[in-house]
Coordinates of C-alpha atoms and ligand atoms in Angstrom, one line a residue:
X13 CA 69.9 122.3 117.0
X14 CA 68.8 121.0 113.9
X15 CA 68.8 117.3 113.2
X16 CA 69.6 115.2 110.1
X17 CA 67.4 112.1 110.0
X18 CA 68.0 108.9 108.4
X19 CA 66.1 108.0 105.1
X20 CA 64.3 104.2 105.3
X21 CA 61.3 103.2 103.7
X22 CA 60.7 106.5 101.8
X23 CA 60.2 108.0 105.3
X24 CA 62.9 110.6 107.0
X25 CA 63.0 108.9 110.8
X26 CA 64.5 109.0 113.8
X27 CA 67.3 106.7 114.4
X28 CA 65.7 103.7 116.6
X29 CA 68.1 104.3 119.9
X30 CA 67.5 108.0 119.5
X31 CA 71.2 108.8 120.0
X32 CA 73.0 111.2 118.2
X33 CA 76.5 113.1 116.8
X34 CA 77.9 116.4 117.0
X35 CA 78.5 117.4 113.4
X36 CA 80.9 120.2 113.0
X37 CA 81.4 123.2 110.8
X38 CA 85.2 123.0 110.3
X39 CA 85.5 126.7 109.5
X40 CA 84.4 127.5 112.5
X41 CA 85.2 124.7 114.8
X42 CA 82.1 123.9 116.3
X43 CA 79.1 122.0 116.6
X44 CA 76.0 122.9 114.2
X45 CA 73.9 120.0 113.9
X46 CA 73.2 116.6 114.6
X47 CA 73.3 113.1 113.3
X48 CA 71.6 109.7 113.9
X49 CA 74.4 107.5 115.6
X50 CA 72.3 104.4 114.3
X51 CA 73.5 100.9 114.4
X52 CA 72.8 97.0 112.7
X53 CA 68.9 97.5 113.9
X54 CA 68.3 100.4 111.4
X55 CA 70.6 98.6 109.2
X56 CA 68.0 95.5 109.8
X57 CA 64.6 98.2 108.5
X58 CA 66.8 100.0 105.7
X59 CA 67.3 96.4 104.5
X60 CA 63.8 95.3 105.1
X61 CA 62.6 97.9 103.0
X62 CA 65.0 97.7 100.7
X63 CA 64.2 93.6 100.2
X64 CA 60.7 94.6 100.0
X65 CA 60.9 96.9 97.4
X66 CA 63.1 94.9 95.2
X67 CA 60.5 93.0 93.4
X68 CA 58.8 96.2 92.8
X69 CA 62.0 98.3 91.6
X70 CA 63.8 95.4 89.5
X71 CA 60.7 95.1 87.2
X72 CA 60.2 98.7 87.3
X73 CA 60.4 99.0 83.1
X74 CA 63.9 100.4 82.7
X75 CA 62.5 103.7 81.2
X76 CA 60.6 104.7 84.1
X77 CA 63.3 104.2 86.6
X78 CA 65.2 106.1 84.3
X79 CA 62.6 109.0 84.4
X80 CA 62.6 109.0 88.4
X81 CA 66.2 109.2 88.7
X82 CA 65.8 112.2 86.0
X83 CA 63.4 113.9 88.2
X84 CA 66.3 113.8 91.0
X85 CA 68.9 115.0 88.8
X86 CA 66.6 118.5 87.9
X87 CA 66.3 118.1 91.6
X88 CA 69.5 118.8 92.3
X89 CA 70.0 121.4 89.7
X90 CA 67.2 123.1 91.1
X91 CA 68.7 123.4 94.6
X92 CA 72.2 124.2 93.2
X93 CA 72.8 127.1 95.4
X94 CA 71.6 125.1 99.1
X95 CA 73.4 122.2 98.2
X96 CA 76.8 123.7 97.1
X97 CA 76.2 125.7 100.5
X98 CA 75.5 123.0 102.7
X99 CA 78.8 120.8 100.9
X100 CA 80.8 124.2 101.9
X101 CA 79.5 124.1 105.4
X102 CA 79.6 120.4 106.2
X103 CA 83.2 119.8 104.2
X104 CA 84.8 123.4 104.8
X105 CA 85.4 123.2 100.8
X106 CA 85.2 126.6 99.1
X107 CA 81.3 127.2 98.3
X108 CA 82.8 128.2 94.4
X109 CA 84.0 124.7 94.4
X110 CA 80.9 122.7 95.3
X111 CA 79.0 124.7 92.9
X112 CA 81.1 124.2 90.0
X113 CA 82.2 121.1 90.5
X114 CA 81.1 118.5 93.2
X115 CA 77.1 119.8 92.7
X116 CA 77.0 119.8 88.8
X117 CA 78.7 116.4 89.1
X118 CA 76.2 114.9 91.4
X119 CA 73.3 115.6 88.8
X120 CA 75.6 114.4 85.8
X121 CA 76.2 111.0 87.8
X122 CA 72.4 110.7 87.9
X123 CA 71.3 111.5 84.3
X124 CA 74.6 109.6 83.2
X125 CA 73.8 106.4 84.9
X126 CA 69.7 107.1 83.7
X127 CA 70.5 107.2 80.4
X128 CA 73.3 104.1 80.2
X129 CA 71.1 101.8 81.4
X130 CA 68.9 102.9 78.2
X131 CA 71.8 101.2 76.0
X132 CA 72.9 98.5 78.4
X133 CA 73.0 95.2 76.4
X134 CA 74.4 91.7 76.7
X135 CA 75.8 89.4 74.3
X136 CA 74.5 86.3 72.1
X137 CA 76.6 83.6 71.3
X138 CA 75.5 81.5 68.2
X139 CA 76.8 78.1 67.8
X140 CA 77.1 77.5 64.2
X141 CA 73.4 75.5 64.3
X142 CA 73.6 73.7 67.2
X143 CA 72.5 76.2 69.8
X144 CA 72.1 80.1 71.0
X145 CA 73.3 81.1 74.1
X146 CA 72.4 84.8 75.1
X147 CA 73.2 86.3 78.5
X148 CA 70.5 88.3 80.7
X149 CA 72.0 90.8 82.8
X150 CA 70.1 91.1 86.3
X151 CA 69.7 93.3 89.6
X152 CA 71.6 91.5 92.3
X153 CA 69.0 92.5 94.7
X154 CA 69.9 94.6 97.9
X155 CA 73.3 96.1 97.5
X156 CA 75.9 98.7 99.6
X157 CA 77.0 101.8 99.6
X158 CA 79.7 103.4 101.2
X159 CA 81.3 106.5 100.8
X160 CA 84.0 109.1 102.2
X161 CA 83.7 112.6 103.6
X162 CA 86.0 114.2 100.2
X163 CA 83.5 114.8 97.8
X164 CA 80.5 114.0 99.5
X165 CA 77.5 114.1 97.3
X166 CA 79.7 113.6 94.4
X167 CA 80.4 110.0 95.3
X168 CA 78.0 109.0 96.9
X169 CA 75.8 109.7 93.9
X170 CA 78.5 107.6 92.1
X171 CA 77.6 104.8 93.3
X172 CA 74.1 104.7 94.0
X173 CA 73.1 105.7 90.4
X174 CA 74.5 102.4 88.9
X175 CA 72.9 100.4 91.7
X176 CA 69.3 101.9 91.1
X177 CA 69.6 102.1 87.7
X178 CA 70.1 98.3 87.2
X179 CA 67.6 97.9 89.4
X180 CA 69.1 97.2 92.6
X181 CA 67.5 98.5 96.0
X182 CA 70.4 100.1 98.3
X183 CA 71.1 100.9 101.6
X184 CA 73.7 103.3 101.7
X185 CA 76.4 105.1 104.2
X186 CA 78.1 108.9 103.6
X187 CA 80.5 109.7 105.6
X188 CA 79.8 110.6 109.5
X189 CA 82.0 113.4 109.3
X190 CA 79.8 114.7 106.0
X191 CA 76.4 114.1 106.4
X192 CA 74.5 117.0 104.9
X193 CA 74.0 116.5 101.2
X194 CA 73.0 113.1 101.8
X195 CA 70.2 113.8 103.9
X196 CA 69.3 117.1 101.2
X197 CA 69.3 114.4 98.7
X198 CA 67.0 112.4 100.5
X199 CA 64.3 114.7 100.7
X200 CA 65.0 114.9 97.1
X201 CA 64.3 111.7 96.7
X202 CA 60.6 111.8 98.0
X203 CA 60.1 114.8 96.4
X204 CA 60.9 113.2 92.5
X205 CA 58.6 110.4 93.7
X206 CA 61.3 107.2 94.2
X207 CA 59.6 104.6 95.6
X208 CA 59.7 103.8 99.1
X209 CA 62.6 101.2 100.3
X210 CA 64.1 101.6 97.1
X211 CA 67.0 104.0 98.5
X212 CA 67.7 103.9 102.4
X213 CA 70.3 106.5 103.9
X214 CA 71.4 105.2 107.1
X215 CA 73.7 107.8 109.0
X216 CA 76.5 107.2 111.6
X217 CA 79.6 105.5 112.1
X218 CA 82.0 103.3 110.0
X219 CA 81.9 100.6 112.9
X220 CA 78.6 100.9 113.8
X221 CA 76.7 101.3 110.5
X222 CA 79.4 100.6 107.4
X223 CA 80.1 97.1 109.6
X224 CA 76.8 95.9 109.3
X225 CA 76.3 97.0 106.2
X226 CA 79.5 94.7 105.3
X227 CA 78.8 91.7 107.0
X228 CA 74.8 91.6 106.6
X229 CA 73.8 88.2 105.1
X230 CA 71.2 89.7 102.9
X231 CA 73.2 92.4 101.5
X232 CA 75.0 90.9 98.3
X233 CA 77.5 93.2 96.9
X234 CA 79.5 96.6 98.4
X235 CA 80.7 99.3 96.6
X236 CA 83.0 101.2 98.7
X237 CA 85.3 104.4 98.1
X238 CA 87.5 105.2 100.8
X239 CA 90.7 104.5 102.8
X240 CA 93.0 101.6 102.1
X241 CA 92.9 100.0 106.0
X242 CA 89.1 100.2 105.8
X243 CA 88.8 98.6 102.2
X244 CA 91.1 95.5 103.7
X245 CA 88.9 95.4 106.9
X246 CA 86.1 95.2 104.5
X247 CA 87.4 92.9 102.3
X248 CA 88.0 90.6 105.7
X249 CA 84.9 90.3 106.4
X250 CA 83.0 90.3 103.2
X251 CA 85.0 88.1 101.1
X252 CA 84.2 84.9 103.1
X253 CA 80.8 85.5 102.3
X254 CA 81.2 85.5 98.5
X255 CA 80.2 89.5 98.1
X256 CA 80.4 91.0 94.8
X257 CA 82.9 94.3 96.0
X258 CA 84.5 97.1 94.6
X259 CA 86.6 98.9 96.7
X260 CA 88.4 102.1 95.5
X261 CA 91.1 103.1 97.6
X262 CA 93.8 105.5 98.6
X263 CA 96.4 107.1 96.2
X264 CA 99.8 108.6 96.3
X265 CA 99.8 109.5 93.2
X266 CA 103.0 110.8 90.7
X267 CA 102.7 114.4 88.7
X268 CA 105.4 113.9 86.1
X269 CA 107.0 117.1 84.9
X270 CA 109.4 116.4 81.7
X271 CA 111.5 119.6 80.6
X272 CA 109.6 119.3 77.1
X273 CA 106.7 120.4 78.8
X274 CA 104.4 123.1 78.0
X275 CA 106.0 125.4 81.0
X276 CA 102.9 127.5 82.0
X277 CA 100.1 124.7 81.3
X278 CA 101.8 122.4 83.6
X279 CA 102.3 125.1 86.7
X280 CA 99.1 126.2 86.3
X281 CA 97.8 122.5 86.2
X282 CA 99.8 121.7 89.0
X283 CA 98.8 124.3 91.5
X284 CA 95.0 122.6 90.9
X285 CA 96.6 118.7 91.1
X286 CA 98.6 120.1 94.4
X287 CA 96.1 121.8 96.3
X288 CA 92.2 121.6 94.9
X289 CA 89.9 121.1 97.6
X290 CA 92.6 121.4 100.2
X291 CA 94.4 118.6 98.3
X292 CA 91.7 116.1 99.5
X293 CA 91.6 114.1 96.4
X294 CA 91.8 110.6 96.1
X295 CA 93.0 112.0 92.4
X296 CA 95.7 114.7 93.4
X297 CA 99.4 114.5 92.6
X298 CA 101.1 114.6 95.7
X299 CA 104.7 113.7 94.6
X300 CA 106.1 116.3 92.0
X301 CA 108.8 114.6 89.5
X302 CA 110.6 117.2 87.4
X303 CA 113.0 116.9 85.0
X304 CA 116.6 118.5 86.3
X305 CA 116.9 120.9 83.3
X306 CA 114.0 122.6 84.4
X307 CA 113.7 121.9 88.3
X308 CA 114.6 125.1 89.8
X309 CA 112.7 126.9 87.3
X310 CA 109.4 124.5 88.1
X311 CA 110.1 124.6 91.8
X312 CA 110.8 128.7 92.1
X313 CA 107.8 129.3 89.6
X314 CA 105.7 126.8 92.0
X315 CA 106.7 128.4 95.2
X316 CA 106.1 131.9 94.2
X317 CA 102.2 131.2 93.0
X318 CA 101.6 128.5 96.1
X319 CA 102.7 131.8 98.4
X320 CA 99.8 133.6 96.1
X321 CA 97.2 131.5 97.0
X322 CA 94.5 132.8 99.6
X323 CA 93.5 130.6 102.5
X324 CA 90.3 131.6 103.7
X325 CA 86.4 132.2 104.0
X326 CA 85.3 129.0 101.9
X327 CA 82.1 132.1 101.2
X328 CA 84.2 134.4 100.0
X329 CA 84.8 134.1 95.9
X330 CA 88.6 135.0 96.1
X331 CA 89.5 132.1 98.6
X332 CA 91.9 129.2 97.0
X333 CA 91.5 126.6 99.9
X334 CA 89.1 126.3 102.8
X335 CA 89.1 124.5 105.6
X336 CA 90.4 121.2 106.4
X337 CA 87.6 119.0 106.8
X338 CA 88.1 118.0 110.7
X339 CA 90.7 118.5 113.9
X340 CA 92.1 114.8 113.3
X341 CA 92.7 115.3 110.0
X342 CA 94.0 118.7 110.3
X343 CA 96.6 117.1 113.2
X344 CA 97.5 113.6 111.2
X345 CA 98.4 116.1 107.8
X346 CA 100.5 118.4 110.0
X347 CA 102.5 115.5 111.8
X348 CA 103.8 114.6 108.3
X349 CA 105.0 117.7 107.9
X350 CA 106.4 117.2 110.8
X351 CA 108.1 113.3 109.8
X352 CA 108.8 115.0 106.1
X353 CA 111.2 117.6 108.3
X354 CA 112.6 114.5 110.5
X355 CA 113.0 112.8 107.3
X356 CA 115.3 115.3 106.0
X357 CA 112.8 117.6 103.7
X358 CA 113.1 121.2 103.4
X359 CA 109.8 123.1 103.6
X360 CA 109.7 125.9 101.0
X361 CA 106.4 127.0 101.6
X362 CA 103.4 126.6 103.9
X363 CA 103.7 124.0 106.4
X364 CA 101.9 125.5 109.1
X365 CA 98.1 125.8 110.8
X366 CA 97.0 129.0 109.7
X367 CA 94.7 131.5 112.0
X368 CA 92.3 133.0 110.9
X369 CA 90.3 136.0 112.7
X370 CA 86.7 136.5 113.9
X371 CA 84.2 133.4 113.8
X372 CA 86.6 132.0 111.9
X373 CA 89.4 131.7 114.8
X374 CA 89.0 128.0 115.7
X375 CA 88.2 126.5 112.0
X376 CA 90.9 123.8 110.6
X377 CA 92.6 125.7 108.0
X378 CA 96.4 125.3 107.0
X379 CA 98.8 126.8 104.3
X380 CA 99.6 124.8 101.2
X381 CA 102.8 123.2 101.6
X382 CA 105.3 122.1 99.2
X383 CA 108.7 120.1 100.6
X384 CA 112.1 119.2 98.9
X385 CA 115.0 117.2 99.7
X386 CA 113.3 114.2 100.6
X387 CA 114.3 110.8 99.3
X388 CA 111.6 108.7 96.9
X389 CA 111.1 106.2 99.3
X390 CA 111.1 107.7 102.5
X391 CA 107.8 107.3 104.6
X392 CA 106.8 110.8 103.7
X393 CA 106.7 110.0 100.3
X394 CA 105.2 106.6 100.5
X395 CA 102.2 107.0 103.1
X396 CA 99.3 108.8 101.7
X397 CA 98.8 112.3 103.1
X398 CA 95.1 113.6 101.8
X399 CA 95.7 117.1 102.1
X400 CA 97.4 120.4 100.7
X401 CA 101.0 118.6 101.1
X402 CA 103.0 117.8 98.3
X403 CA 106.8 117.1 97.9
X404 CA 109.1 117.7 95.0
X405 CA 111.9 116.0 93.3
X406 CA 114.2 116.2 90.2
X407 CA 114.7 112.9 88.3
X408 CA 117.1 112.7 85.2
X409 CA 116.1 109.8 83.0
X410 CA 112.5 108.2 82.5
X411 CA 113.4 104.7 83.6
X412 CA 114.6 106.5 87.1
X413 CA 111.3 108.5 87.0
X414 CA 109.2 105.5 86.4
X415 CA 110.8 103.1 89.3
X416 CA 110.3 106.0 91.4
X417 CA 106.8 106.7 90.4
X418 CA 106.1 103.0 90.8
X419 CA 107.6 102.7 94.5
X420 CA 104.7 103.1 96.2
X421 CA 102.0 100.4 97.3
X422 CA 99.2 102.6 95.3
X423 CA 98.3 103.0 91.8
X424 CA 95.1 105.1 91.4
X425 CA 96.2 108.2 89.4
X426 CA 99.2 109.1 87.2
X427 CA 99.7 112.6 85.5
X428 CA 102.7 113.3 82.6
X429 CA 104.0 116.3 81.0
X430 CA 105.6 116.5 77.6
X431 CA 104.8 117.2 74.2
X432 CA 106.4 114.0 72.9
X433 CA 104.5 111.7 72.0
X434 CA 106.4 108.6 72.2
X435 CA 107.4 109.5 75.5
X436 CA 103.6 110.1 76.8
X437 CA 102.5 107.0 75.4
X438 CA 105.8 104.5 76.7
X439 CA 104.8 106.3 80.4
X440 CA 101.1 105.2 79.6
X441 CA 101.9 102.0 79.2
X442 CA 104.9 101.9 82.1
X443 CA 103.3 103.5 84.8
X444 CA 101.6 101.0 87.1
X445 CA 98.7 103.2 87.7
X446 CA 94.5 103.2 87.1
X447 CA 94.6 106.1 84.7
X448 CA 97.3 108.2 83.6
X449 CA 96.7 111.9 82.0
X450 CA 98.8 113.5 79.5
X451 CA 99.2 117.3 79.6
X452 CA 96.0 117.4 82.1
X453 CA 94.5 116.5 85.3
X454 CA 90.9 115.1 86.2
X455 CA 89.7 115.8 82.9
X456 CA 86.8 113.0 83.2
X457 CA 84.4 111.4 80.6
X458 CA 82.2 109.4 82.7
X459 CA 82.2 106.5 80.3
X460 CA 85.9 105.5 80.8
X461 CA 87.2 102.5 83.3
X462 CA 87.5 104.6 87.0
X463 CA 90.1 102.6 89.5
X464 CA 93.3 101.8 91.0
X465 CA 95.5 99.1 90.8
X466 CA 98.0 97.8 93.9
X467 CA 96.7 98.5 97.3
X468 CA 94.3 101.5 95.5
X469 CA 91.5 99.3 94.9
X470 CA 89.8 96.2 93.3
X471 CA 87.4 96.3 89.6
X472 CA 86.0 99.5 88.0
X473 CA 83.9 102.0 88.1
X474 CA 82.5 104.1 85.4
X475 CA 80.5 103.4 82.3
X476 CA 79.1 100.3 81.9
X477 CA 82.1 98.9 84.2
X478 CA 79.3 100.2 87.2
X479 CA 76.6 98.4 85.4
X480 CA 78.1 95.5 85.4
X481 CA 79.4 95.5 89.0
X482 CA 75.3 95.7 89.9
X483 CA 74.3 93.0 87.5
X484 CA 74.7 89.4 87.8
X485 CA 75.0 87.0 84.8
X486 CA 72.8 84.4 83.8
X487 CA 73.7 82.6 80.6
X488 CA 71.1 81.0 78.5
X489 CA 71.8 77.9 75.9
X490 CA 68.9 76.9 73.6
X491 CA 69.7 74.2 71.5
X492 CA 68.5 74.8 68.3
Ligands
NDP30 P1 87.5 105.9 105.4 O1 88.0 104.6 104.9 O2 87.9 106.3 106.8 O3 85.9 106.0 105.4 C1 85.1 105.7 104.2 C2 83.7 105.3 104.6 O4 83.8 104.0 105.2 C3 83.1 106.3 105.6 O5 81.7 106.3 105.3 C4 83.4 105.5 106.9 O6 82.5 105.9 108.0 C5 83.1 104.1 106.5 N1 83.7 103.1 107.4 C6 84.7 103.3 108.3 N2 85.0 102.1 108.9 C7 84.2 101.2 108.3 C8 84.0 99.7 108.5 N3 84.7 99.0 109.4 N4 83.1 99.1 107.7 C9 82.4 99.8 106.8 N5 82.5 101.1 106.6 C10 83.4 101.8 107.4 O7 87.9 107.0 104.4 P2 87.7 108.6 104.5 O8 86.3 108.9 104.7 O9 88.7 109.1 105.5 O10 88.1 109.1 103.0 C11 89.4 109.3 102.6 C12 90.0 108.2 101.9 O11 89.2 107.9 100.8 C13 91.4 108.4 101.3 O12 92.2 107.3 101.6 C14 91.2 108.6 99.8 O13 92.3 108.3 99.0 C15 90.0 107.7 99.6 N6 89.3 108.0 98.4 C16 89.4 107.2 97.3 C17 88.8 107.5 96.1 C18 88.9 106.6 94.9 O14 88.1 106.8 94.0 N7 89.8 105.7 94.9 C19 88.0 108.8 96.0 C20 88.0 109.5 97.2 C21 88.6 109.2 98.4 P3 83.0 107.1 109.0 O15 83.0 108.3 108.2 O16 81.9 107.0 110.0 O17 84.3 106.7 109.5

């Protein structure tokens, strides 16, 4: 069975107590490869390398680490097809999906993040005659990476493009349970010629690898992207040591339907927000507010085309959703089916595991679900779900839409629908959330501030936000 190595030192090598992970194919249900279960001693050489190749990197001219990082984002377009398979295999996304989207993305977060740090400047500060004071932006030195299993490559290249790009030296975690791009992207990494220790990909658990990764003296910043619980735990821990961190976090996030909608943009928007990648999206709208003169006609519409969609052969062109992306998860979304139902909700549609035939008979798939009759702040529609689970609700004035769409202990993502203007831009400003679209979802220019606010996360990413994360500040004063 084939085995994904870690990535230390510009070498692909064994984990050093040899012991290894199932990885599974959640289509199928089973085993198809293996990965290091490493812990805080190959932590201890990614670091090494990564503190030895720091003086090296961080001097690097700027243009030149721009050109490497370049090289990797060809790379990746290069190996579209593999890669988009390999996301499809290791996530049970549909292949169409990492190809269009998580792939492409994973080369534009490289060239994006080569490029910005071509215009990066600081600021000068002249005292009327008495002195200058300018302000040199600087690597930090080794830094973390952390990410989740929901769009793998996608944010894992996220964040370590900023960190390289300002010159930083990383040792970085995916996500046990999504392994593969990573290591791809390793071997894409020796192949555009980054220098050795610059990037280390150590592979395994979140207690066993992310931990150390946290509370290692040497490592000065964390960016993380993940789960609320495991953002606090890492908070905990790395706080007391005066870490640079930027955490983003879990979302519950409104969708906003006003009756002055356009009708057909926002269904059709809506079926994406509700279910795209098997509504695994720190970014999807999982509670459905819409305005009473139009509810049943939302809702019925909503129903009818969320019957329509195929659950299926994430290889297969025509499939909507794939698999979930393990058992647990599969289990912990269907129990809150199960609570919404205890709660009081109706299910209108989905709800259920679905089987599929053939070698796909044991694979984690389940129908999209939409539930109704639930109150705004019952547990159902307070906890954050992650998957093709939404609930719906009519609301009758936008103060009683806003309260409700502000209940929660999350504020990553907000989407609105209306073609009034004054409306859209009084929710803008109301809504206690990191971004709020008007009449779209996830339309994203890579320059713009990327976060939550509540328990959804700490700082920004994005732009020059991410630059500034990996830099520290050093002001000069010359007295003139
Ligand atoms: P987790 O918090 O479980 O894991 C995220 C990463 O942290 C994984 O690599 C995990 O490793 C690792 N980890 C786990 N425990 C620790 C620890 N004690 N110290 C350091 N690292 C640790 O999140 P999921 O992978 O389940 O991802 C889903 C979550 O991510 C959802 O809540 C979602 O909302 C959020 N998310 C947020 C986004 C945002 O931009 N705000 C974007 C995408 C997702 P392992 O896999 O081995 O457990």
């Amino acid at each position: 069975m084939e085995k994904i190595l870690n990535y230390i030192n510009g070498a692909l090598v064994e984990p050093i107590n040899n012991a290894y992970l199932d990885n599974y194919n959640p289509s199928i249900g089973k085993v198809y490869n293996q990965i290091p279960d490493s812990n805080e001693k190959d932590i201890d050489l990614g670091y090494n390398a990564a503190n030895e190749a720091f003086s090296g990197w961080s001097k690097t001219p700027k243009e030149e680490r721009s050109k490497i990082m370049m090289r990797i984002a060809d790379l990746i377009e290069e190996n579209l097809d593999e890669l988009a398979k390999a996301e499809s295999m290791d996530n049970g996304k549909p292949v169409k999906l990492a190809a269009h989207v998580d792939i492409p993305r994973a080369a534009s977060n490289m060239r994006f993040f080569a490029t910005a740090i071509l215009h990066y400047a600081s600021e000068s500060h002249e005292m009327d005659g008495v002195a200058i004071n300018y302000t040199l932006r600087k690597p930090i030195g080794v830094v973390g990476c952390i990410s989740p299993w929901n769009l793998p490559l996608y944010l894992f290249t996220w964040k370590i493009a900023p960190a390289l790009a300002s010159g930083n030296c990383v040792v970085a975690k995916p996500s046990e349970v999504t392994p593969m791009t990573a290591y791809l992207f390793s071997k894409l990494c020796v192949e555009a010629g980054l220098p050795k220790g610059v990037l280390n990909i150590i592979h395994g658990m979140g207690p066993s690898v992310g931990s150390p990764i946290t509370t290692h003296p040497g490592i000065k910043a964390i960016s993380f992207t993940g789960g609320t619980a495991t953002g606090k735990a890492i908070a905990k821990v790395a706080a007391p040591m005066f870490k640079k961190l930027s955490l983003e976090l879990g979302g519950k996030n409104p969708n906003i339907i006003f009756a002055d909608c356009d009708f057909d943009k926002a269904l059709k928007t809506t079926m994406l927000s509700s279910f795209a990648n098997q509504g695994q999206i720190c970014l999807c709208g999982s509670r459905i507010f819409v305005e009473r003169p139009i509810y049943e006609k939302f809702r019925d519409a909503f129903v009818a085309k969320t019957k329509q969609l195929k659950v299926g052969n994430p290889n297969d062109a025509d499939t909507n959703l794939g698999a979930i992306v393990s058992k647990a998860h599969l289990e912990k979304v269907l129990s809150y089916v199960q609570l919404a139902q205890e709660e009081g909700g109706t299910v209108l549609a989905g709800g259920n595991k679905v089987q599929l035939e053939g070698e796909l008979s044991e694979g984690y798939f389940m129908e999209p679900t939409i539930i109704e009759g639930l109150a705004f702040d019952c547990r159902t529609n307070q906890e954050e779900i992650f998957g093709p689970v939404v609930t719906i609700m009519p609301f009758d004035t936008e103060e009683e839409v806003v309260d409700m769409a502000n209940s929660t202990e999350y504020g990553l993502a907000a989407t609105v629908w209306t073609q009034d203007v004054g409306k859209s831009t009084r929710l803008g400003a109301s809504l206690a959330s990191g971004i709020v679209w008007v009449n779209c979802w996830l339309v994203r220019d890579l320059r713009t501030p990327f976060g939550g606010v509540k328990n959804s996360g700490v700082g920004r990413e994005g732009g020059f936000n991410a630059l500034n994360f990996f830099t520290e500040q050093t002001n000069v004063c010359i007295k003139l």
